[in-house]
Amino acid sequence: MEPMIVSRFAPSPTGRLHAGHAVSAITAHDFARARGGRFLLRIEDIDGTRSRPEHVAGILDDLAWLGLTRDGPVVYQSARLARYQQSLDRLRARGLLYPCFCTRADIAASGSAPHGPGGAVYPGTCRTLSPETRAARVGQPHAWRIDMAAAVAITGALEWHDDSEGTVRADPLAQGDVVLARKDAPASYHLAVTIDDAAQGVTDVVRGADLFAATDIHRLLQALLDLPTPRYHHHPLLLGADGERLAKRSGAPSLAAMRAEGIDGAAFATALRTGQPWVGFSSPKA
Ligand code: GLU
């Protein structure tokens, strides 16, 4: 018997959801439901300074308004910090992590940051600090970065499967020494998402195409932490009327605002599913 399909929606409660998030939630929900599978909700609230409880309540209301049902308990990443810490300890024990004391300003000022598919690549400043300097600075706020070249040397070539692209050869090195534990949180998005997709038995990660490159890093972490690799489905992003990716800062209305206006959520969900034009949005870019 085929194992049961499990998909998930994993929003960060740092603001109100808008139609772009609705597309992600609906796509992941429908993927599981069409296959008799389970659809889970995980709240990615490790960002203590930006996550807000009122946004969590809003997310639950938004999903109900869209007519989406979910299975199992809601998982909160803020309750799983000890689990992330264990994995960090494991990677640190293998010599794959180093403390990074750089501020954003330091990195910008280094002027040498090349660009990778996930944005600016860390120039590696703290990778080569001497053990004495590290020991002297250990009381200062620091993040933990992965030494990507060392990690890739261990894992060798890696692949993952994308629904539309087929077999993808991972190139995590192109994204440099990403942060796995932040100055203010014992995990980064990359670490927590990889651990939790495995812990929740997610078989199919359905999410926006903006996270395509991030999957290379998640695949690497799966290899290092002996976690299974799910299948990936990166859906096209919804565009605003200006043809740009929909975002709160470009004035996309929140689902909460649409709800308050009396818009029927199920009808809106149908419009998104079928690519019907809706005032202010154009169809997802393929
Ligand atoms: N929490 C991430 C976000 O809201 C999405 C995580 C994922 O789907 O992998 O952008």
XYZ file of N, CA, C and O and ligand atoms in Angstrom, residues 8 10-12 21 42 44 189 193 197 205-207 210-211 218, ligand 1:
74
model
N 1.295 20.196 3.949
C 1.168 21.163 5.060
C 1.189 22.595 4.541
O 1.685 22.874 3.440
N 2.597 26.232 6.123
C 3.513 26.588 7.220
C 3.764 28.096 7.266
O 4.886 28.549 7.038
N 2.747 28.876 7.564
C 2.932 30.335 7.546
C 3.728 30.856 8.748
O 3.750 30.225 9.805
N 4.372 31.989 8.558
C 5.047 32.693 9.660
C 4.080 33.793 10.122
O 3.679 34.616 9.308
N -0.713 34.012 0.099
C -0.702 32.925 1.090
C -1.898 31.997 0.867
O -1.793 30.784 1.055
N 1.265 24.215 10.327
C 2.389 24.463 11.236
C 2.626 25.970 11.286
O 2.762 26.616 10.241
N 5.053 28.840 11.947
C 6.511 29.015 12.001
C 6.827 30.308 12.756
O 7.124 31.358 12.175
N 14.979 29.538 9.772
C 13.928 28.935 8.945
C 14.410 27.614 8.331
O 13.719 26.599 8.399
N 12.408 24.230 9.365
C 11.479 23.696 8.357
C 11.888 22.274 7.963
O 11.045 21.393 7.772
N 9.333 19.187 8.768
C 8.694 18.437 7.689
C 8.927 16.938 7.906
O 8.035 16.122 7.689
N 5.881 18.521 0.034
C 5.971 19.933 0.426
C 5.433 20.763 -0.744
O 6.003 20.740 -1.836
N 4.326 21.432 -0.505
C 3.702 22.271 -1.534
C 3.870 23.711 -1.072
O 3.365 24.087 -0.015
N 4.619 24.515 -1.820
C 4.874 25.897 -1.398
C 5.241 26.735 -2.615
O 5.413 26.210 -3.730
N 9.026 30.930 -4.771
C 10.078 31.760 -4.164
C 10.982 30.928 -3.262
O 12.087 31.367 -2.932
N 10.539 29.727 -2.878
C 11.361 28.895 -1.987
C 12.091 27.777 -2.736
O 12.684 26.889 -2.125
N 17.673 22.634 2.177
C 16.912 21.663 2.971
C 17.356 20.229 2.621
O 17.475 19.370 3.494
N 7.214 29.928 6.879
C 7.568 30.169 5.511
C 6.899 31.428 5.018
O 5.888 31.823 5.566
C 7.149 29.081 4.538
C 7.739 27.789 4.837
C 7.589 26.717 3.785
O 6.494 26.573 3.204
O 8.542 26.015 3.590
O 7.390 32.006 4.074
